[in-house]
Tab-separated table of N, CA and C in Angstrom:
chain	number	residue	atom	x	y	z
A	1	MET	N	18.921	170.088	202.815
A	1	MET	CA	18.855	168.701	202.441
A	1	MET	C	17.989	167.971	203.460
A	2	GLY	N	17.114	167.063	202.985
A	2	GLY	CA	16.194	166.345	203.858
A	2	GLY	C	16.875	165.306	204.707
A	3	ALA	N	16.147	164.858	205.671
A	3	ALA	CA	16.655	163.822	206.569
A	3	ALA	C	16.768	162.496	205.828
A	4	LEU	N	17.634	161.663	206.313
A	4	LEU	CA	17.827	160.339	205.741
A	4	LEU	C	17.519	159.326	206.825
A	5	TRP	N	16.590	158.412	206.551
A	5	TRP	CA	16.312	157.371	207.517
A	5	TRP	C	16.010	156.087	206.778
A	6	ALA	N	16.187	155.001	207.465
A	6	ALA	CA	15.926	153.703	206.852
A	6	ALA	C	15.216	152.808	207.849
A	7	ARG	N	14.414	151.932	207.330
A	7	ARG	CA	13.695	150.961	208.151
A	7	ARG	C	13.738	149.630	207.411
A	8	VAL	N	13.963	148.577	208.142
A	8	VAL	CA	14.039	147.254	207.541
A	8	VAL	C	13.064	146.325	208.253
A	9	HIS	N	12.321	145.570	207.474
A	9	HIS	CA	11.436	144.529	207.992
A	9	HIS	C	11.909	143.204	207.424
A	10	GLY	N	11.726	142.175	208.158
A	10	GLY	CA	12.004	140.838	207.641
A	10	GLY	C	11.110	139.851	208.345
A	11	ILE	N	10.572	138.925	207.585
A	11	ILE	CA	9.787	137.868	208.205
A	11	ILE	C	10.243	136.536	207.640
A	12	ALA	N	10.249	135.542	208.466
A	12	ALA	CA	10.604	134.179	208.101
A	12	ALA	C	11.967	134.086	207.444
A	13	SER	N	12.789	133.246	207.951
A	13	SER	CA	14.094	133.042	207.330
A	13	SER	C	14.019	131.851	206.395
A	14	ARG	N	14.948	131.775	205.476
A	14	ARG	CA	14.939	130.715	204.462
A	14	ARG	C	14.824	129.355	205.138
A	15	GLY	N	13.809	128.646	204.708
A	15	GLY	CA	13.622	127.299	205.213
A	15	GLY	C	12.973	127.225	206.588
A	16	THR	N	12.586	128.339	207.159
A	16	THR	CA	11.943	128.326	208.468
A	16	THR	C	10.561	127.707	208.344
A	17	ARG	N	10.276	126.788	209.235
A	17	ARG	CA	8.956	126.167	209.246
A	17	ARG	C	8.077	126.924	210.217
A	18	GLY	N	6.836	127.111	209.837
A	18	GLY	CA	5.901	127.797	210.707
A	18	GLY	C	4.496	127.311	210.439
A	19	THR	N	3.590	127.660	211.300
A	19	THR	CA	2.205	127.271	211.109
A	19	THR	C	1.460	128.412	210.450
A	20	SER	N	0.771	128.093	209.402
A	20	SER	CA	-0.012	129.086	208.684
A	20	SER	C	-1.423	129.110	209.249
A	21	ALA	N	-1.847	130.250	209.760
A	21	ALA	CA	-3.183	130.365	210.348
A	21	ALA	C	-4.260	130.170	209.290
A	22	ARG	N	-3.989	130.597	208.066
A	22	ARG	CA	-5.031	130.503	207.046
A	22	ARG	C	-5.146	129.102	206.459
A	23	ARG	N	-4.107	128.291	206.584
A	23	ARG	CA	-4.180	126.939	206.048
A	23	ARG	C	-4.141	125.888	207.148
A	24	GLY	N	-3.678	126.259	208.331
A	24	GLY	CA	-3.628	125.323	209.436
A	24	GLY	C	-2.599	124.227	209.239
A	25	ALA	N	-1.647	124.427	208.362
A	25	ALA	CA	-0.636	123.409	208.095
A	25	ALA	C	0.742	124.036	208.148
A	26	ASP	N	1.765	123.189	208.279
A	26	ASP	CA	3.127	123.696	208.247
A	26	ASP	C	3.441	124.210	206.851
A	27	THR	N	4.159	125.320	206.789
A	27	THR	CA	4.556	125.895	205.505
A	27	THR	C	6.049	126.167	205.537
A	28	VAL	N	6.648	126.213	204.388
A	28	VAL	CA	8.059	126.557	204.262
A	28	VAL	C	8.151	127.757	203.336
A	29	THR	N	8.815	128.796	203.788
A	29	THR	CA	9.006	129.987	202.976
A	29	THR	C	10.310	129.833	202.209
A	30	ALA	N	10.198	129.666	200.902
A	30	ALA	CA	11.377	129.485	200.071
A	30	ALA	C	12.166	130.787	199.941
A	31	HIS	N	11.456	131.905	199.844
A	31	HIS	CA	12.088	133.209	199.696
A	31	HIS	C	11.493	134.146	200.741
A	32	PRO	N	12.152	134.310	201.878
A	32	PRO	CA	11.591	135.146	202.945
A	32	PRO	C	11.411	136.588	202.480
A	33	PHE	N	10.395	137.245	203.002
A	33	PHE	CA	10.090	138.609	202.616
A	33	PHE	C	10.920	139.601	203.420
A	34	THR	N	11.444	140.604	202.741
A	34	THR	CA	12.112	141.725	203.407
A	34	THR	C	11.620	143.026	202.793
A	35	SER	N	11.622	144.052	203.604
A	35	SER	CA	11.216	145.384	203.183
A	35	SER	C	12.248	146.360	203.727
A	36	HIS	N	12.808	147.174	202.857
A	36	HIS	CA	13.814	148.148	203.259
A	36	HIS	C	13.398	149.503	202.706
A	37	THR	N	13.229	150.485	203.582
A	37	THR	CA	12.785	151.819	203.176
A	37	THR	C	13.868	152.844	203.475
A	38	VAL	N	14.154	153.667	202.489
A	38	VAL	CA	15.088	154.777	202.666
A	38	VAL	C	14.371	156.046	202.204
A	39	VAL	N	14.387	157.068	203.045
A	39	VAL	CA	13.798	158.366	202.707
A	39	VAL	C	14.913	159.395	202.703
A	40	HIS	N	14.965	160.173	201.633
A	40	HIS	CA	15.996	161.209	201.517
A	40	HIS	C	15.460	162.327	200.628
A	41	ALA	N	15.554	163.539	201.103
A	41	ALA	CA	15.207	164.737	200.327
A	41	ALA	C	13.809	164.650	199.722
A	42	GLY	N	12.844	164.207	200.507
A	42	GLY	CA	11.467	164.175	200.039
A	42	GLY	C	11.101	163.019	199.141
A	43	ALA	N	12.022	162.077	198.962
A	43	ALA	CA	11.760	160.912	198.117
A	43	ALA	C	12.018	159.647	198.927
A	44	ALA	N	11.210	158.644	198.681
A	44	ALA	CA	11.363	157.372	199.393
A	44	ALA	C	11.540	156.246	198.395
A	45	ARG	N	12.401	155.310	198.748
A	45	ARG	CA	12.548	154.065	197.988
A	45	ARG	C	12.250	152.933	198.947
A	46	VAL	N	11.249	152.135	198.594
A	46	VAL	CA	10.886	150.955	199.371
A	46	VAL	C	11.278	149.749	198.525
A	47	THR	N	12.292	149.031	198.982
A	47	THR	CA	12.785	147.865	198.263
A	47	THR	C	12.193	146.617	198.903
A	48	LEU	N	11.464	145.861	198.111
A	48	LEU	CA	10.813	144.652	198.588
A	48	LEU	C	11.489	143.444	197.961
A	49	ALA	N	11.600	142.371	198.732
A	49	ALA	CA	12.208	141.145	198.214
A	49	ALA	C	11.545	139.946	198.877
A	50	GLY	N	11.501	138.855	198.147
A	50	GLY	CA	10.930	137.619	198.664
A	50	GLY	C	9.509	137.431	198.182
A	51	GLU	N	8.732	136.706	198.988
A	51	GLU	CA	7.362	136.373	198.629
A	51	GLU	C	6.389	137.412	199.183
A	52	LEU	N	5.733	138.123	198.284
A	52	LEU	CA	4.756	139.147	198.660
A	52	LEU	C	3.386	138.477	198.713
A	53	ASP	N	3.045	137.980	199.909
A	53	ASP	CA	1.811	137.234	200.097
A	53	ASP	C	1.057	137.774	201.307
A	54	LEU	N	0.076	137.025	201.780
A	54	LEU	CA	-0.742	137.460	202.902
A	54	LEU	C	0.100	137.809	204.127
A	55	ASP	N	1.137	137.033	204.388
A	55	ASP	CA	1.990	137.280	205.549
A	55	ASP	C	2.804	138.565	205.411
A	56	ALA	N	3.101	138.979	204.194
A	56	ALA	CA	3.966	140.139	203.966
A	56	ALA	C	3.216	141.409	203.579
A	57	ALA	N	1.972	141.292	203.176
A	57	ALA	CA	1.214	142.441	202.647
A	57	ALA	C	1.163	143.602	203.630
A	58	SER	N	1.025	143.312	204.912
A	58	SER	CA	0.925	144.400	205.897
A	58	SER	C	2.205	145.228	205.959
A	59	TYR	N	3.348	144.613	205.666
A	59	TYR	CA	4.611	145.354	205.677
A	59	TYR	C	4.660	146.386	204.546
A	60	VAL	N	4.063	146.044	203.407
A	60	VAL	CA	4.005	146.982	202.288
A	60	VAL	C	3.114	148.167	202.665
A	61	ARG	N	1.936	147.867	203.191
A	61	ARG	CA	1.017	148.938	203.597
A	61	ARG	C	1.658	149.827	204.661
A	62	GLU	N	2.335	149.220	205.638
A	62	GLU	CA	2.976	149.992	206.704
A	62	GLU	C	4.111	150.864	206.162
A	63	ALA	N	4.903	150.326	205.257
A	63	ALA	CA	6.022	151.091	204.689
A	63	ALA	C	5.519	152.311	203.933
A	64	VAL	N	4.482	152.130	203.127
A	64	VAL	CA	3.931	153.252	202.357
A	64	VAL	C	3.279	154.264	203.294
A	65	ALA	N	2.535	153.793	204.281
A	65	ALA	CA	1.900	154.708	205.240
A	65	ALA	C	2.942	155.534	205.979
A	66	THR	N	4.036	154.910	206.357
A	66	THR	CA	5.113	155.626	207.047
A	66	THR	C	5.711	156.695	206.139
A	67	CYS	N	5.909	156.369	204.877
A	67	CYS	CA	6.435	157.347	203.922
A	67	CYS	C	5.484	158.528	203.782
A	68	LEU	N	4.186	158.246	203.732
A	68	LEU	CA	3.202	159.320	203.597
A	68	LEU	C	3.195	160.214	204.834
A	69	VAL	N	3.340	159.627	206.017
A	69	VAL	CA	3.410	160.409	207.259
A	69	VAL	C	4.652	161.297	207.256
A	70	GLU	N	5.742	160.814	206.672
A	70	GLU	CA	6.977	161.592	206.581
A	70	GLU	C	6.850	162.771	205.621
A	71	GLY	N	5.800	162.770	204.802
A	71	GLY	CA	5.557	163.888	203.889
A	71	GLY	C	6.379	163.849	202.620
A	72	VAL	N	6.709	162.667	202.131
A	72	VAL	CA	7.487	162.570	200.901
A	72	VAL	C	6.635	162.988	199.709
A	73	ALA	N	7.299	163.390	198.634
A	73	ALA	CA	6.610	163.772	197.410
A	73	ALA	C	6.567	162.622	196.409
A	74	VAL	N	7.511	161.684	196.544
A	74	VAL	CA	7.643	160.568	195.611
A	74	VAL	C	7.954	159.301	196.395
A	75	ILE	N	7.290	158.219	196.022
A	75	ILE	CA	7.591	156.896	196.575
A	75	ILE	C	7.873	155.967	195.409
A	76	ARG	N	8.994	155.252	195.503
A	76	ARG	CA	9.327	154.230	194.511
A	76	ARG	C	9.311	152.875	195.205
A	77	LEU	N	8.466	151.974	194.702
A	77	LEU	CA	8.456	150.602	195.181
A	77	LEU	C	9.300	149.782	194.220
A	78	ASP	N	10.399	149.239	194.710
A	78	ASP	CA	11.288	148.423	193.890
A	78	ASP	C	10.950	146.957	194.134
A	79	LEU	N	10.367	146.314	193.131
A	79	LEU	CA	9.936	144.919	193.240
A	79	LEU	C	10.897	143.952	192.567
A	80	THR	N	12.085	144.419	192.233
A	80	THR	CA	13.047	143.587	191.530
A	80	THR	C	13.296	142.272	192.254
A	81	GLY	N	13.328	142.292	193.573
A	81	GLY	CA	13.614	141.086	194.345
A	81	GLY	C	12.396	140.276	194.735
A	82	VAL	N	11.209	140.663	194.279
A	82	VAL	CA	9.995	139.923	194.620
A	82	VAL	C	9.923	138.668	193.744
A	83	SER	N	9.931	137.509	194.404
A	83	SER	CA	9.923	136.240	193.683
A	83	SER	C	8.523	135.695	193.447
A	84	PHE	N	7.554	136.176	194.218
A	84	PHE	CA	6.181	135.678	194.123
A	84	PHE	C	5.238	136.736	194.660
A	85	CYS	N	4.078	136.867	194.044
A	85	CYS	CA	3.053	137.783	194.530
A	85	CYS	C	1.703	137.112	194.360
A	86	ASP	N	0.930	137.029	195.456
A	86	ASP	CA	-0.407	136.471	195.362
A	86	ASP	C	-1.431	137.600	195.403
A	87	CYS	N	-2.719	137.248	195.513
A	87	CYS	CA	-3.753	138.278	195.478
A	87	CYS	C	-3.659	139.219	196.679
A	88	ALA	N	-3.198	138.748	197.832
A	88	ALA	CA	-3.026	139.631	198.994
A	88	ALA	C	-1.908	140.643	198.739
A	89	GLY	N	-0.833	140.196	198.110
A	89	GLY	CA	0.251	141.102	197.753
A	89	GLY	C	-0.190	142.116	196.719
A	90	LEU	N	-0.956	141.653	195.745
A	90	LEU	CA	-1.490	142.547	194.725
A	90	LEU	C	-2.405	143.586	195.353
A	91	ASN	N	-3.234	143.148	196.289
A	91	ASN	CA	-4.114	144.066	197.004
A	91	ASN	C	-3.296	145.112	197.755
A	92	ALA	N	-2.197	144.705	198.376
A	92	ALA	CA	-1.339	145.652	199.099
A	92	ALA	C	-0.758	146.696	198.150
A	93	LEU	N	-0.379	146.283	196.946
A	93	LEU	CA	0.155	147.228	195.965
A	93	LEU	C	-0.917	148.223	195.518
A	94	PHE	N	-2.137	147.739	195.271
A	94	PHE	CA	-3.221	148.641	194.885
A	94	PHE	C	-3.619	149.555	196.036
A	95	THR	N	-3.609	149.035	197.258
A	95	THR	CA	-3.910	149.856	198.436
A	95	THR	C	-2.874	150.961	198.584
A	96	ALA	N	-1.610	150.618	198.371
A	96	ALA	CA	-0.538	151.617	198.428
A	96	ALA	C	-0.741	152.679	197.360
A	97	ARG	N	-1.138	152.246	196.183
A	97	ARG	CA	-1.365	153.168	195.067
A	97	ARG	C	-2.491	154.148	195.382
A	98	VAL	N	-3.593	153.632	195.908
A	98	VAL	CA	-4.737	154.480	196.242
A	98	VAL	C	-4.366	155.458	197.361
A	99	ALA	N	-3.640	154.980	198.375
A	99	ALA	CA	-3.222	155.860	199.480
A	99	ALA	C	-2.336	156.989	198.951
A	100	ALA	N	-1.420	156.655	198.048
A	100	ALA	CA	-0.538	157.676	197.475
A	100	ALA	C	-1.343	158.687	196.651
A	101	LEU	N	-2.270	158.188	195.844
A	101	LEU	CA	-3.104	159.091	195.039
A	101	LEU	C	-3.881	160.052	195.926
A	102	ARG	N	-4.468	159.521	196.983
A	102	ARG	CA	-5.251	160.365	197.894
A	102	ARG	C	-4.390	161.407	198.593
A	103	ALA	N	-3.122	161.087	198.826
A	103	ALA	CA	-2.209	162.012	199.491
A	103	ALA	C	-1.522	162.954	198.503
A	104	GLY	N	-1.768	162.764	197.209
A	104	GLY	CA	-1.122	163.600	196.202
A	104	GLY	C	0.348	163.285	196.012
A	105	VAL	N	0.726	162.046	196.298
A	105	VAL	CA	2.122	161.614	196.201
A	105	VAL	C	2.279	160.731	194.968
A	106	ASP	N	3.352	160.962	194.211
A	106	ASP	CA	3.648	160.117	193.058
A	106	ASP	C	4.178	158.784	193.544
A	107	LEU	N	3.617	157.688	193.028
A	107	LEU	CA	4.067	156.344	193.376
A	107	LEU	C	4.496	155.635	192.108
A	108	PHE	N	5.726	155.148	192.095
A	108	PHE	CA	6.251	154.410	190.965
A	108	PHE	C	6.561	152.993	191.417
A	109	VAL	N	6.234	152.027	190.583
A	109	VAL	CA	6.549	150.633	190.861
A	109	VAL	C	7.546	150.188	189.807
A	110	GLU	N	8.699	149.702	190.259
A	110	GLU	CA	9.783	149.310	189.361
A	110	GLU	C	10.095	147.827	189.515
A	111	GLY	N	10.694	147.282	188.485
A	111	GLY	CA	11.188	145.914	188.558
A	111	GLY	C	10.106	144.860	188.620
A	112	VAL	N	9.007	145.089	187.934
A	112	VAL	CA	7.914	144.127	187.938
A	112	VAL	C	8.331	142.901	187.136
A	113	GLY	N	8.317	141.759	187.788
A	113	GLY	CA	8.728	140.514	187.152
A	113	GLY	C	7.615	139.872	186.356
A	114	PRO	N	7.942	138.777	185.675
A	114	PRO	CA	6.958	138.123	184.807
A	114	PRO	C	5.761	137.551	185.565
A	115	GLN	N	5.953	137.068	186.788
A	115	GLN	CA	4.842	136.483	187.536
A	115	GLN	C	3.806	137.550	187.892
A	116	LEU	N	4.256	138.715	188.375
A	116	LEU	CA	3.333	139.794	188.712
A	116	LEU	C	2.713	140.389	187.451
A	117	THR	N	3.482	140.493	186.389
A	117	THR	CA	2.937	140.967	185.115
A	117	THR	C	1.811	140.054	184.658
A	118	ARG	N	2.015	138.756	184.781
A	118	ARG	CA	0.988	137.778	184.399
A	118	ARG	C	-0.244	137.916	185.289
A	119	LEU	N	-0.044	138.093	186.593
A	119	LEU	CA	-1.152	138.255	187.527
A	119	LEU	C	-1.981	139.484	187.164
A	120	LEU	N	-1.318	140.597	186.872
A	120	LEU	CA	-2.028	141.808	186.453
A	120	LEU	C	-2.806	141.561	185.162
A	121	SER	N	-2.214	140.823	184.246
A	121	SER	CA	-2.870	140.509	182.980
A	121	SER	C	-4.107	139.645	183.195
A	122	LEU	N	-4.021	138.677	184.096
A	122	LEU	CA	-5.146	137.773	184.353
A	122	LEU	C	-6.369	138.499	184.895
A	123	ILE	N	-6.155	139.576	185.641
A	123	ILE	CA	-7.294	140.318	186.188
A	123	ILE	C	-7.655	141.536	185.339
A	124	GLY	N	-7.011	141.663	184.187
A	124	GLY	CA	-7.319	142.763	183.284
A	124	GLY	C	-6.792	144.101	183.763
A	125	ALA	N	-5.736	144.069	184.572
A	125	ALA	CA	-5.201	145.313	185.141
A	125	ALA	C	-3.759	145.567	184.708
A	126	GLU	N	-3.390	145.065	183.540
A	126	GLU	CA	-2.012	145.278	183.098
A	126	GLU	C	-1.689	146.748	182.886
A	127	ASP	N	-2.724	147.569	182.726
A	127	ASP	CA	-2.513	149.004	182.569
A	127	ASP	C	-2.799	149.790	183.848
A	128	ALA	N	-2.948	149.085	184.973
A	128	ALA	CA	-3.239	149.771	186.236
A	128	ALA	C	-2.097	150.681	186.647
A	129	PHE	N	-0.897	150.338	186.232
A	129	PHE	CA	0.278	151.173	186.462
A	129	PHE	C	0.904	151.427	185.102
A	130	LEU	N	1.128	152.696	184.777
A	130	LEU	CA	1.765	153.041	183.509
A	130	LEU	C	3.266	153.106	183.687
A	131	GLU	N	3.989	152.857	182.609
A	131	GLU	CA	5.443	152.977	182.676
A	131	GLU	C	5.813	154.425	182.925
A	132	ALA	N	6.842	154.615	183.742
A	132	ALA	CA	7.317	155.956	184.077
A	132	ALA	C	8.825	155.933	184.138
A	133	ASP	N	9.450	156.865	183.460
A	133	ASP	CA	10.900	156.898	183.424
A	133	ASP	C	11.489	158.077	184.184
A	134	ALA	N	10.669	158.831	184.902
A	134	ALA	CA	11.170	160.005	185.614
A	134	ALA	C	12.009	159.585	186.815
A	135	PRO	N	13.269	160.013	186.884
A	135	PRO	CA	14.099	159.653	188.025
A	135	PRO	C	13.737	160.464	189.268
A	136	VAL	N	13.973	159.881	190.420
A	136	VAL	CA	13.818	160.594	191.677
A	136	VAL	C	15.022	161.500	191.826
A	137	VAL	N	14.830	162.695	192.378
A	137	VAL	CA	15.924	163.645	192.549
A	137	VAL	C	17.060	162.983	193.317
A	138	GLY	N	18.263	163.081	192.771
A	138	GLY	CA	19.446	162.551	193.440
A	138	GLY	C	19.587	161.048	193.346
A	139	GLU	N	18.749	160.390	192.543
A	139	GLU	CA	18.813	158.937	192.459
A	139	GLU	C	18.566	158.503	191.028
A	140	PRO	N	19.474	157.705	190.447
A	140	PRO	CA	19.261	157.238	189.083
A	140	PRO	C	18.148	156.194	189.047
A	141	PRO	N	17.431	156.094	187.929
A	141	PRO	CA	16.395	155.071	187.823
A	141	PRO	C	17.005	153.682	187.847
A	142	ARG	N	16.269	152.713	188.375
A	142	ARG	CA	16.724	151.326	188.417
A	142	ARG	C	16.399	150.637	187.106
A	143	GLN	N	17.055	149.504	186.864
A	143	GLN	CA	16.751	148.693	185.690
A	143	GLN	C	15.391	148.043	185.868
A	144	GLY	N	14.742	147.699	184.790
A	144	GLY	CA	13.466	147.004	184.859
A	144	GLY	C	12.318	147.918	184.497
A	145	ARG	N	11.166	147.349	184.491
A	145	ARG	CA	9.962	148.074	184.129
A	145	ARG	C	9.546	148.970	185.285
A	146	ALA	N	9.228	150.206	184.992
A	146	ALA	CA	8.769	151.144	186.017
A	146	ALA	C	7.333	151.523	185.712
A	147	MET	N	6.527	151.665	186.762
A	147	MET	CA	5.128	152.000	186.567
A	147	MET	C	4.741	153.131	187.498
A	148	SER	N	3.743	153.902	187.104
A	148	SER	CA	3.331	155.078	187.856
A	148	SER	C	1.865	154.996	188.256
A	149	THR	N	1.499	155.790	189.253
A	149	THR	CA	0.108	155.822	189.707
A	149	THR	C	-0.766	156.738	188.861
A	150	THR	N	-0.291	157.236	187.757
A	150	THR	CA	-1.095	158.143	186.956
A	150	THR	C	-2.150	157.410	186.131
A	151	ALA	N	-2.139	156.089	186.149
A	151	ALA	CA	-3.110	155.293	185.404
A	151	ALA	C	-4.453	155.305	186.126
A	152	PRO	N	-5.516	154.841	185.446
A	152	PRO	CA	-6.823	154.810	186.094
A	152	PRO	C	-6.848	153.851	187.283
A	153	LEU	N	-7.773	154.073	188.199
A	153	LEU	CA	-7.940	153.173	189.327
A	153	LEU	C	-8.441	151.824	188.831
A	154	LEU	N	-8.216	150.771	189.608
A	154	LEU	CA	-8.629	149.439	189.220
A	154	LEU	C	-10.127	149.391	188.918
A	155	GLY	N	-10.924	150.062	189.728
A	155	GLY	CA	-12.364	150.089	189.488
A	155	GLY	C	-12.712	150.680	188.139
A	156	ASP	N	-11.939	151.675	187.693
A	156	ASP	CA	-12.159	152.269	186.378
A	156	ASP	C	-11.858	151.268	185.271
A	157	LEU	N	-10.840	150.420	185.498
A	157	LEU	CA	-10.480	149.433	184.492
A	157	LEU	C	-11.528	148.341	184.369
A	158	LEU	N	-12.155	148.013	185.493
A	158	LEU	CA	-13.126	146.913	185.506
A	158	LEU	C	-14.517	147.373	185.110
A	159	ALA	N	-14.744	148.673	185.023
A	159	ALA	CA	-16.077	149.205	184.690
A	159	ALA	C	-16.375	149.057	183.203
């Protein structure tokens, strides 16, 4: 049986005021971002919650990179708790997808909400991730829409 480990990231607490370097103004994070990764028996689940934006995108990339270094065969990104995703968050998801493809690792994205679905539709990438119902060994599938990295790359969709 494989090792079990977990890592948790969190940035900004509810209602915390901070200065945004990209806007130069005070901002309030309504839904702070958290990232929780569990690896067990060659499979990883990365649960994301809150606002997936420029401030949080690096946590997604780091979580996926760590999973790839651990040598997992499957990564599941659970977006059920993601309340908002901007273009930086979307870029982080596509970057994670490309990294997984290059490493030969299956990447599934679950729990895609209406806001992210709309964002994918606006850029013509609603098919960038295909639905996938294959459960991870020892773990039942979560509720919500699941997507896989077996779809064409974004560049293929835009060509």
